[in-house]
Amino acid sequence: MSRKQMLLTSLRFISVFSLLLLLVNPKFESESVYLEKPNLVVAVDNSNSIAYLKQDTNALSILDDIKSNPEINEKFNVQIYSFGNQVKLSDSIRFNEQQTNLDKVFQEFNQIYKQTISPTVLITDGNQTLGSDYVFSANKYKQPVYSVILGDSTIYSDLKVQQLNVNKYAYLKNKFPVEVILVYHGEDSVNSVFKVQSGSSALYSEKVSFSKTNNSQILNFYLPANQVGVQTYKAILVPLESEKNQINNVKEFAVEVIDQKTNVAIVSDILHPDLGALKKSIEANEQRQATILKPNEFINKTNDFQLVMLYQPNNNFNDVFEGLKKTNSNYFLISGTKTNWRYLNSLDLNITNEITNQTEDFQAVLNSNFSEFIIEDLDFESFPPLKSSFGEASFKIPFQTILFKKVGNYTTESSLLSTLEHNGRREAVLFGEDLWKWRAQTYLNDKSFNSFDNFIGKLVQYLASTERKTRLSLDYSSFYEGNSSVLIKAQFFNKNYEFDAKESLSITVMDKVLEKPKSFPFILKNNYYQVDLSSLPASEYQFTVSAKNENISKSGSFKILDYNIEQQFLNADVNKLQQIANSNNGTSYFASNSGLLLSNLLEDERYKPIQKSHKNVVPLIDWKYLLALIIFCLSAEWFIRKYNGLI
């Protein structure tokens, strides 16, 4: 056999053998063994209470000792977090957070480190300003906790305005209630005076006494509302001569005095949980009051209300619709399984609905192009479906959809919630009942009803208002607490009143006291613009929002109250930090003896590397070199035969 034939035979054999191997497709296993080090989770309190208690140097020194220790880094995977209002994976500590949420620290760590060995070092003063009691969430955390306590454990005599409860709004020429909780820490019996001032005028004063056993008092009183607008007050508990922290003796609060209330009528001929949910959401804003009425009860009170909600109307609503037509009043129609659409279609309304005997469950999808007012996505797609009659709605006039219907995984173009505006009248139509489930779901998601109540509140504000639509609209509060976020939202529309996402908006803020202007750009967030002014100090401000490309602007004013909740603490919460360390099989340390922490971590036999193996199974068909060999052999055989004229 010639060399040429031997070569061709070898190539053919390799090709056929390799193809047969691929048909059999054997699997190859490879196993690698490695050591997995335990995690060392270090969480540092980044709130400004640490700096206020003069513990920032101690905190940074302890953190630097952990980061720079070679034995610690050899034994552990060190992961450093900072926390305030949020928990962040970061080693940049500036002690500038305005709130402390230790509850969220343990909740998030419990999810991240559930399946690992992760001893946790908590460097904090233990003072929490936000969230649930962290002792309970720490008990659910299955990792050892080492508390490094920042702060003084010595008990000083201290008077404090612990809490002040007051409504956000009051009505002109009325008196509004105020509740104040005063607290005393100390051993001796002391006397002081509590007073409330507006400017230099004293509005209320009362003598108070405290002792070791009688260490708190609750005062209830009324203040007059004599002037429209934002009125600022200062609650003062006169400090003791020996008091170390006098900042927590003063608390500023504000009330917006208004001269009228928006009254909303909820008219229904049936009983349903939605009625109570709507009433609670509307009255979450003290400017509004909701009354549930039967159709015949509403007829004689038409002029008492600025907005009417028609819940699942039927034939008994005939006089109601006639009254609304005569007065050209705004209304919100909510339909469901009990709605008589045959009757509604016979009226001269701006909407009709297909009549069927079937019902359907519809989920909601937010229309990001809705432009009548600012709507934030509450994660509507996670909400329970609303139940309604099956059928397509037809609008006789232009409308804007807020929420689309979603059936299963399919998002339709049919309206679930829409607004209409015609001849000076505003209307809204919701095609679904069981809104109470949405309010409940909001609480499950956020531990608060606020986002759903704000959503209903904005809808009510739009329907109850007679203001004409402008190309630049703003959403802001008249005053902000010193420890809250100062957010101003805006929407800008083109000449066709379509939301313009390409405009550049900016805000110029003028401090009324210092008269120093500052400018900030807005950032685009979905279907609105937003600017965060939380960095501004407490004062009164005027502002102007301007569009860069068009000569359009809008002005307003707001006030930031002087209050820093992180400066209300005098000591570290030693008891709680020691409690969570003991209950989680860890140890607590003060900053002065924190050097023992590293040696205890290194000596602890619970934290050893774990030997793990990884088995990798690879089918032969995934082996690229064999495929390349087959291609090479077939190509070489074809080339040799072609070159020698054999094919």
XYZ file of C-alpha atoms in Angstrom:
647
model
C 0.000 0.000 0.000
C 1.409 3.355 -1.026
C 1.925 6.223 1.411
C -0.894 8.126 -0.261
C -3.362 5.295 0.307
C -2.181 4.835 3.901
C -2.701 8.545 4.547
C -6.185 8.545 3.013
C -7.098 5.386 4.955
C -5.883 6.945 8.218
C -7.834 10.126 7.604
C -10.982 8.180 6.745
C -10.564 5.948 9.844
C -10.111 8.939 12.162
C -13.173 10.679 10.660
C -15.468 7.632 10.906
C -14.217 6.676 14.369
C -14.717 10.214 15.651
C -18.240 10.357 14.185
C -19.114 7.048 15.834
C -17.785 8.411 19.124
C -20.065 11.397 18.760
C -23.042 9.102 18.180
C -22.249 7.162 21.349
C -21.477 10.510 23.090
C -19.585 9.232 26.161
C -19.273 11.608 29.118
C -16.073 12.584 30.887
C -16.016 13.510 34.559
C -13.465 15.729 36.246
C -13.464 16.512 39.956
C -11.683 19.445 41.593
C -11.223 19.896 45.328
C -10.945 23.343 46.923
C -11.203 25.052 50.319
C -13.997 27.556 50.962
C -13.200 30.151 53.599
C -15.969 31.433 55.877
C -17.199 34.992 55.377
C -16.548 37.738 57.896
C -19.347 40.256 57.480
C -18.477 43.703 58.840
C -21.365 46.196 59.055
C -20.437 49.778 59.997
C -22.968 52.368 61.142
C -22.653 55.239 58.653
C -25.179 57.544 60.365
C -24.150 60.954 61.663
C -25.024 59.979 65.243
C -21.588 58.273 65.301
C -19.879 61.577 64.494
C -22.153 63.449 66.920
C -21.145 61.069 69.751
C -17.484 61.589 68.716
C -17.026 57.914 67.898
C -16.128 58.287 64.211
C -12.381 57.926 64.859
C -12.940 54.753 66.908
C -15.161 53.252 64.210
C -12.636 53.904 61.419
C -9.774 52.587 63.560
C -11.604 49.310 64.291
C -12.512 48.918 60.611
C -8.915 49.567 59.549
C -7.634 46.957 62.057
C -9.910 44.327 60.502
C -9.060 45.236 56.900
C -5.295 45.353 57.469
C -4.925 42.204 59.609
C -3.244 39.536 57.413
C -4.383 36.596 59.581
C -8.008 37.726 59.419
C -7.813 38.077 55.645
C -6.195 34.662 55.344
C -8.880 32.958 57.441
C -11.972 34.870 56.186
C -13.468 36.417 53.109
C -13.930 39.898 54.579
C -17.006 41.713 53.250
C -17.614 45.274 54.434
C -21.006 46.995 54.474
C -22.137 50.421 55.559
C -25.660 51.103 56.688
C -27.953 53.986 57.461
C -31.350 54.072 55.815
C -30.096 51.443 53.327
C -27.477 48.676 53.465
C -24.625 49.064 50.972
C -21.608 46.948 50.094
C -18.994 49.633 50.605
C -15.895 50.529 52.576
C -16.397 54.282 52.127
C -17.586 55.496 55.516
C -18.471 59.199 55.920
C -21.005 59.128 58.788
C -23.457 61.291 56.832
C -26.628 59.156 56.781
C -29.700 60.887 58.250
C -31.435 57.695 59.457
C -30.465 54.320 60.945
C -32.328 51.116 60.123
C -30.689 48.177 61.921
C -33.773 46.053 61.311
C -33.076 46.137 57.549
C -29.442 45.085 58.171
C -30.478 41.782 59.714
C -33.300 41.228 57.225
C -30.979 41.575 54.227
C -28.092 39.617 55.769
C -30.505 36.812 56.594
C -31.239 36.462 52.870
C -27.652 36.837 51.641
C -25.850 34.588 54.149
C -28.521 31.994 54.850
C -26.511 29.016 53.510
C -22.989 30.001 54.619
C -20.803 30.373 57.693
C -20.689 34.141 58.132
C -19.896 35.585 61.581
C -21.024 39.204 61.628
C -19.291 42.172 63.238
C -21.662 45.063 63.959
C -19.892 48.386 64.600
C -22.595 50.788 65.834
C -24.041 52.780 68.710
C -27.214 50.674 68.497
C -29.506 53.711 68.192
C -32.193 53.066 65.587
C -34.433 55.749 64.068
C -36.286 53.728 61.430
C -37.853 50.274 61.130
C -39.021 47.603 63.552
C -37.128 46.679 66.725
C -33.915 45.053 65.482
C -33.771 42.655 68.449
C -36.545 40.572 66.835
C -34.969 40.480 63.370
C -31.573 39.664 64.941
C -33.127 36.622 66.663
C -34.042 35.231 63.216
C -30.491 35.725 61.964
C -28.643 32.390 62.245
C -25.080 33.722 62.297
C -22.917 34.671 65.314
C -23.051 38.428 65.971
C -20.176 40.403 67.498
C -21.300 43.845 68.667
C -18.699 46.592 68.853
C -20.409 49.284 70.944
C -19.596 52.871 70.003
C -20.520 55.417 72.648
C -20.617 56.153 76.327
C -22.490 53.832 78.699
C -22.505 56.421 81.499
C -26.012 57.649 82.340
C -26.312 61.455 82.429
C -29.315 63.508 83.510
C -31.181 64.355 80.346
C -34.553 65.880 79.441
C -35.882 65.117 75.995
C -38.822 65.900 73.712
C -39.278 62.254 72.766
C -42.160 62.588 70.331
C -44.538 65.238 69.044
C -47.771 64.270 67.285
C -49.682 66.852 65.247
C -51.794 66.813 62.086
C -50.178 68.080 58.910
C -53.132 70.394 58.190
C -55.428 72.617 60.237
C -58.387 74.783 59.280
C -58.540 78.535 59.539
C -60.074 79.941 62.768
C -60.079 76.457 64.349
C -57.864 74.963 67.040
C -55.708 71.953 66.264
C -54.616 69.283 68.786
C -50.987 68.667 69.773
C -49.650 65.702 71.747
C -46.141 65.803 73.226
C -44.254 62.988 74.970
C -41.525 64.211 77.344
C -38.891 61.832 78.762
C -36.321 62.125 81.572
C -33.190 60.008 82.127
C -31.546 60.445 85.502
C -31.498 59.587 89.197
C -32.643 62.834 90.862
C -36.029 64.545 90.924
C -36.058 67.595 88.633
C -38.428 70.397 87.576
C -38.653 72.146 84.231
C -41.013 74.092 81.960
C -42.425 73.013 78.624
C -43.481 75.746 76.210
C -44.464 76.252 72.581
C -43.373 79.343 70.677
C -44.248 80.820 67.290
C -41.484 83.283 66.514
C -41.007 85.250 69.748
C -44.589 84.719 70.937
C -45.313 82.098 73.598
C -48.511 80.175 72.764
C -48.468 77.519 75.490
C -46.566 76.870 78.722
C -46.748 74.252 81.474
C -44.574 73.280 84.449
C -43.425 69.645 84.494
C -41.739 67.453 87.116
C -39.796 64.191 86.719
C -38.110 61.600 88.929
C -36.373 58.266 88.478
C -39.693 56.403 88.700
C -41.925 59.064 87.095
C -39.706 59.586 84.067
C -42.208 60.523 81.339
C -45.173 62.807 80.769
C -47.737 63.136 77.990
C -49.161 66.606 77.385
C -52.262 67.251 75.261
C -53.290 70.776 74.317
C -54.727 72.902 71.485
C -53.182 75.730 69.470
C -55.070 78.312 67.387
C -54.920 78.448 63.575
C -55.329 82.135 62.781
C -53.423 82.555 59.517
C -53.505 80.701 56.188
C -50.249 79.062 55.079
C -47.407 77.098 56.658
C -47.052 78.023 60.327
C -43.880 76.962 62.155
C -43.736 76.302 65.893
C -40.972 75.385 68.331
C -41.560 73.002 71.248
C -39.035 73.644 74.037
C -38.366 71.661 77.212
C -36.172 74.032 79.260
C -32.884 72.143 79.868
C -31.232 71.451 83.220
C -28.059 73.344 84.082
C -26.014 70.131 84.058
C -27.541 68.724 80.870
C -24.980 67.464 78.368
C -27.183 67.202 75.269
C -29.550 70.154 74.849
C -30.341 69.580 71.176
C -33.006 67.012 72.045
C -34.776 69.570 74.272
C -36.102 71.416 71.210
C -38.290 70.135 68.395
C -39.604 72.257 65.556
C -42.903 71.383 63.880
C -45.163 72.936 61.278
C -48.839 72.924 60.322
C -50.328 74.091 57.046
C -53.436 76.155 57.734
C -56.055 75.923 54.966
C -59.406 77.617 54.678
C -61.423 74.796 53.135
C -61.662 71.024 52.902
C -62.243 68.836 49.840
C -65.393 66.800 50.423
C -65.782 63.581 48.460
C -69.040 61.633 48.210
C -68.827 57.847 47.728
C -72.270 56.911 46.387
C -73.172 53.213 46.405
C -76.304 51.087 46.502
C -74.425 47.982 47.681
C -72.110 47.037 50.537
C -68.518 46.223 49.563
C -65.056 46.334 51.246
C -63.926 48.770 48.531
C -66.026 51.516 50.109
C -64.085 51.430 53.378
C -60.732 51.167 51.558
C -61.543 54.215 49.401
C -62.691 56.236 52.422
C -59.487 55.437 54.356
C -57.264 56.263 51.363
C -59.000 59.585 50.725
C -58.920 60.630 54.391
C -55.234 59.698 54.723
C -54.802 63.306 53.588
C -56.275 65.564 56.271
C -57.322 68.052 53.581
C -59.997 65.639 52.393
C -63.106 64.084 53.860
C -65.099 61.192 52.386
C -68.741 60.330 53.095
C -70.442 57.078 52.041
C -74.030 57.707 50.902
C -76.953 55.908 49.289
C -78.121 57.423 45.965
C -81.281 58.880 47.545
C -79.210 60.405 50.396
C -76.845 62.131 47.976
C -79.536 63.922 45.939
C -80.206 66.537 48.647
C -76.492 67.123 49.336
C -75.106 67.560 45.816
C -73.657 71.014 46.489
C -71.738 69.840 49.575
C -69.162 67.872 47.569
C -66.340 68.736 45.169
C -66.117 65.198 43.789
C -68.495 62.255 43.489
C -67.433 58.604 43.331
C -70.122 56.413 41.746
C -69.548 52.855 42.940
C -71.145 50.195 40.693
C -74.156 52.306 39.560
C -77.551 50.788 38.780
C -81.073 52.058 37.979
C -81.304 53.763 41.395
C -78.661 56.287 40.263
C -80.958 58.010 37.754
C -81.440 61.189 39.829
C -77.731 61.206 40.702
C -76.687 61.322 37.032
C -79.278 64.002 36.267
C -77.917 66.157 39.098
C -74.326 65.713 37.944
C -75.306 66.636 34.391
C -77.067 69.848 35.502
C -74.127 71.019 37.610
C -71.487 69.710 35.150
C -69.725 68.106 38.149
C -66.652 65.890 38.035
C -67.067 62.231 38.956
C -65.208 58.927 39.288
C -67.143 55.882 38.042
C -66.082 52.491 39.429
C -67.700 49.473 37.766
C -67.671 45.810 38.716
C -69.729 42.637 38.628
C -72.816 44.413 40.073
C -72.758 47.336 37.619
C -75.819 47.685 35.355
C -74.144 48.559 32.059
C -77.411 48.174 30.145
C -78.724 51.128 32.163
C -75.466 53.134 31.868
C -75.343 52.624 28.097
C -78.832 54.159 27.853
C -77.578 57.397 29.427
C -75.795 60.141 27.540
C -72.379 59.353 29.044
C -69.007 59.621 27.348
C -68.475 55.865 27.555
C -70.324 52.662 26.741
C -69.445 49.067 27.553
C -70.192 45.800 25.770
C -72.861 43.813 27.631
C -72.112 40.169 28.477
C -73.055 37.802 31.261
C -69.465 36.786 31.892
C -66.943 38.084 34.406
C -63.160 38.255 34.089
C -60.145 38.935 36.322
C -57.860 41.697 35.053
C -54.409 42.599 36.323
C -53.024 46.102 35.833
C -50.108 47.430 33.795
C -49.063 51.071 34.145
C -49.134 53.241 31.025
C -45.795 55.050 31.158
C -47.068 57.634 28.646
C -49.887 58.908 30.878
C -49.416 62.678 31.199
C -52.281 64.232 33.188
C -50.402 63.994 36.498
C -47.366 62.207 37.934
C -47.974 58.507 38.585
C -45.320 56.249 40.105
C -45.373 52.516 39.395
C -46.512 50.735 42.563
C -45.546 47.410 40.967
C -49.136 47.117 39.743
C -48.373 43.843 37.950
C -47.793 42.158 41.328
C -51.205 43.284 42.624
C -54.167 40.870 42.811
C -56.481 41.061 39.777
C -59.645 43.172 39.804
C -62.923 41.480 38.922
C -65.209 43.001 36.298
C -67.743 42.202 33.598
C -66.195 40.806 30.429
C -66.557 43.221 27.540
C -64.858 45.983 25.570
C -65.385 49.655 26.489
C -65.880 52.394 23.884
C -65.089 56.051 24.533
C -66.961 58.809 22.701
C -64.369 61.515 23.458
C -60.554 61.550 23.726
C -59.244 59.824 26.867
C -55.973 58.899 28.545
C -55.327 55.460 29.988
C -53.586 55.170 33.352
C -53.715 51.368 33.622
C -54.098 48.769 30.895
C -55.801 45.405 31.357
C -53.631 42.318 31.545
C -55.135 38.842 31.094
C -52.750 36.048 32.059
C -49.392 36.950 30.503
C -50.931 39.075 27.756
C -51.096 42.863 28.111
C -54.024 44.265 26.145
C -54.628 47.793 24.884
C -57.972 47.870 26.715
C -58.383 50.397 29.489
C -58.623 49.346 33.137
C -58.424 52.920 34.486
C -58.779 56.038 32.337
C -59.413 59.773 32.631
C -61.535 61.967 30.362
C -61.834 65.756 30.088
C -64.574 67.496 28.082
C -66.406 70.844 28.302
C -64.741 71.754 31.594
C -65.639 68.462 33.293
C -63.199 65.780 34.399
C -64.120 62.113 34.699
C -62.367 58.850 35.521
C -63.540 55.279 34.937
C -62.244 52.124 36.623
C -63.337 48.775 35.188
C -62.921 46.535 38.225
C -63.831 45.919 41.850
C -61.749 44.673 44.830
C -59.541 47.740 45.228
C -59.278 46.812 48.900
C -56.984 43.953 47.867
C -54.629 46.456 46.233
C -54.440 48.492 49.417
C -53.709 45.338 51.420
C -51.038 44.227 48.912
C -49.372 47.631 49.199
C -49.015 47.089 52.937
C -47.527 43.618 52.367
C -45.003 45.088 49.911
C -44.043 48.265 51.791
C -45.265 47.748 55.394
C -47.321 50.896 54.789
C -50.486 52.004 52.973
C -48.849 55.282 51.904
C -48.075 54.508 48.251
C -51.617 53.304 47.465
C -53.173 56.174 49.440
C -50.983 58.647 47.524
C -52.083 57.077 44.226
C -55.769 57.505 45.115
C -55.000 60.968 46.529
C -53.472 62.170 43.250
C -56.460 60.851 41.314
C -58.849 62.647 43.697
C -56.789 65.853 43.487
C -56.923 65.782 39.681
C -60.679 65.113 39.566
C -61.557 67.668 42.254
C -59.451 70.421 40.670
C -60.670 72.917 38.091
C -57.189 74.126 37.133
C -56.297 73.986 33.467
C -53.519 71.701 32.380
C -50.099 73.357 31.948
C -47.065 72.175 30.042
C -44.940 72.206 33.227
C -46.467 70.616 36.336
C -44.811 70.218 39.758
C -45.368 67.865 42.680
C -43.914 68.948 46.051
C -44.837 69.548 49.701
C -45.133 72.909 51.421
C -42.797 71.760 54.204
C -40.458 68.846 54.939
C -39.252 67.330 58.201
C -35.539 67.823 58.760
C -34.847 64.077 58.664
C -36.938 63.286 55.548
C -36.029 63.329 51.864
C -36.738 66.612 50.082
C -37.934 65.488 46.655
C -39.524 67.676 43.977
C -41.044 65.992 40.932
C -41.970 67.556 37.606
C -43.525 66.707 34.256
C -42.931 68.597 31.016
C -45.123 68.295 27.926
C -44.658 69.356 24.316
C -47.191 71.537 22.480
C -49.395 68.489 21.871
C -49.391 67.776 25.618
C -47.313 64.635 25.191
C -44.669 63.919 27.816
C -41.290 65.214 26.642
C -38.433 63.044 27.913
C -35.799 65.054 26.006
C -36.237 68.358 27.854
C -33.579 69.551 30.313
C -35.132 70.863 33.533
C -33.295 72.677 36.306
C -34.309 74.239 39.606
C -32.906 77.406 41.164
C -33.411 77.492 44.930
C -33.125 80.724 46.934
C -32.669 80.655 50.701
C -35.009 83.399 52.019
C -32.724 84.023 55.005
C -29.249 83.924 53.431
C -30.494 84.958 49.964
C -28.006 82.619 48.286
C -29.236 80.904 45.096
C -28.290 77.327 44.220
C -29.072 75.418 41.032
C -29.698 71.696 40.625
C -30.535 69.588 37.530
C -33.530 67.271 37.382
C -33.008 63.617 36.455
C -35.430 61.603 34.337
C -37.256 58.764 36.125
C -39.707 56.832 33.921
C -42.505 59.312 33.099
C -41.402 62.224 35.302
C -38.370 64.270 36.363
C -37.054 64.414 39.933
C -34.538 66.396 41.959
C -33.312 65.557 45.474
C -32.721 68.622 47.666
C -32.052 66.719 50.889
C -28.598 68.307 51.147
C -30.126 71.748 51.802
C -29.980 72.985 55.415
C -33.116 73.857 57.375
C -34.578 77.163 56.197
C -37.305 78.733 54.061
C -36.816 78.520 50.292
C -38.245 79.959 47.110
C -37.604 78.100 43.887
C -38.073 78.343 40.135
C -38.145 75.336 37.804
C -37.132 76.174 34.225
C -37.071 74.320 30.910
C -33.790 74.866 29.050
C -35.128 74.648 25.488
C -38.348 76.632 25.986
C -39.277 79.843 27.786
C -41.404 78.048 30.389
C -40.926 78.169 34.160
C -42.859 77.699 37.377
C -42.174 78.952 40.900
C -43.106 77.953 44.425
C -41.831 77.830 47.989
C -41.240 75.286 50.747
C -39.736 75.071 54.215
C -37.295 72.535 55.687
C -37.707 72.142 59.449
C -34.640 72.088 61.680
C -34.526 68.597 63.133
C -31.840 65.924 63.069
C -33.094 62.728 64.657
C -29.573 61.305 64.813
C -28.562 64.045 67.274
C -31.226 63.110 69.803
C -29.117 60.378 71.438
C -26.779 60.804 74.364
C -25.567 57.219 74.837
C -25.138 53.984 72.959
C -27.930 51.425 73.362
C -25.676 49.044 75.299
C -28.400 46.676 76.526
C -29.749 45.851 73.061
C -26.318 45.355 71.506
C -25.263 43.035 74.331
C -28.578 41.189 74.050
C -28.265 40.427 70.323
C -24.631 39.348 70.770
C -25.521 36.918 73.571
C -28.585 35.495 71.809
C -26.615 34.969 68.570
C -23.668 33.097 70.121
C -21.346 36.074 69.818
C -19.684 38.593 72.128
C -20.063 42.321 72.714
C -17.117 44.729 72.998
C -16.661 48.394 73.714
C -14.367 50.442 71.487
C -11.733 50.442 74.238
C -11.361 46.628 74.234
C -12.183 45.930 70.596
C -8.678 44.498 70.133
C -9.946 41.265 71.704
C -12.355 40.862 68.787
C -9.683 39.846 66.270
C -8.003 37.333 68.569
C -11.358 35.753 69.464
C -12.278 35.424 65.779
C -8.925 33.811 64.969
C -9.134 31.371 67.884
C -12.760 30.360 67.381
C -12.864 26.734 66.130
C -16.278 27.256 64.502
C -14.731 29.222 61.670
C -12.642 26.761 59.690
C -12.343 26.419 55.923
C -14.633 23.772 54.446
C -13.270 21.367 51.857
C -15.596 21.160 48.892
C -15.430 19.352 45.612
C -16.751 20.301 42.226
C -17.610 17.601 39.702
C -17.664 18.666 36.057
C -19.386 16.324 33.585
C -18.626 17.116 29.927
C -20.288 15.195 27.039
C -17.890 14.393 24.234
C -20.066 16.290 21.757
C -19.165 19.472 23.664
C -15.436 18.803 23.143
C -14.582 21.337 20.436
C -11.184 19.786 19.630
C -12.811 16.538 18.448
C -15.155 18.488 16.170
C -12.164 20.398 14.824
C -10.332 17.088 14.227
C -13.248 15.679 12.205
C -13.428 18.811 10.070
C -9.666 18.731 9.531
C -9.598 15.053 8.528
C -12.523 15.316 6.103
C -11.129 18.511 4.571
C -7.626 17.021 4.215
C -8.970 13.845 2.595
C -11.072 15.846 0.134
C -8.139 18.129 -0.740
C -5.723 15.193 -1.322
C -8.216 13.340 -3.515
C -9.034 16.502 -5.471
C -5.360 17.348 -5.953
C -4.596 13.848 -7.235
C -7.619 13.686 -9.527
C -9.309 10.935 -7.538
C -12.626 12.838 -7.482
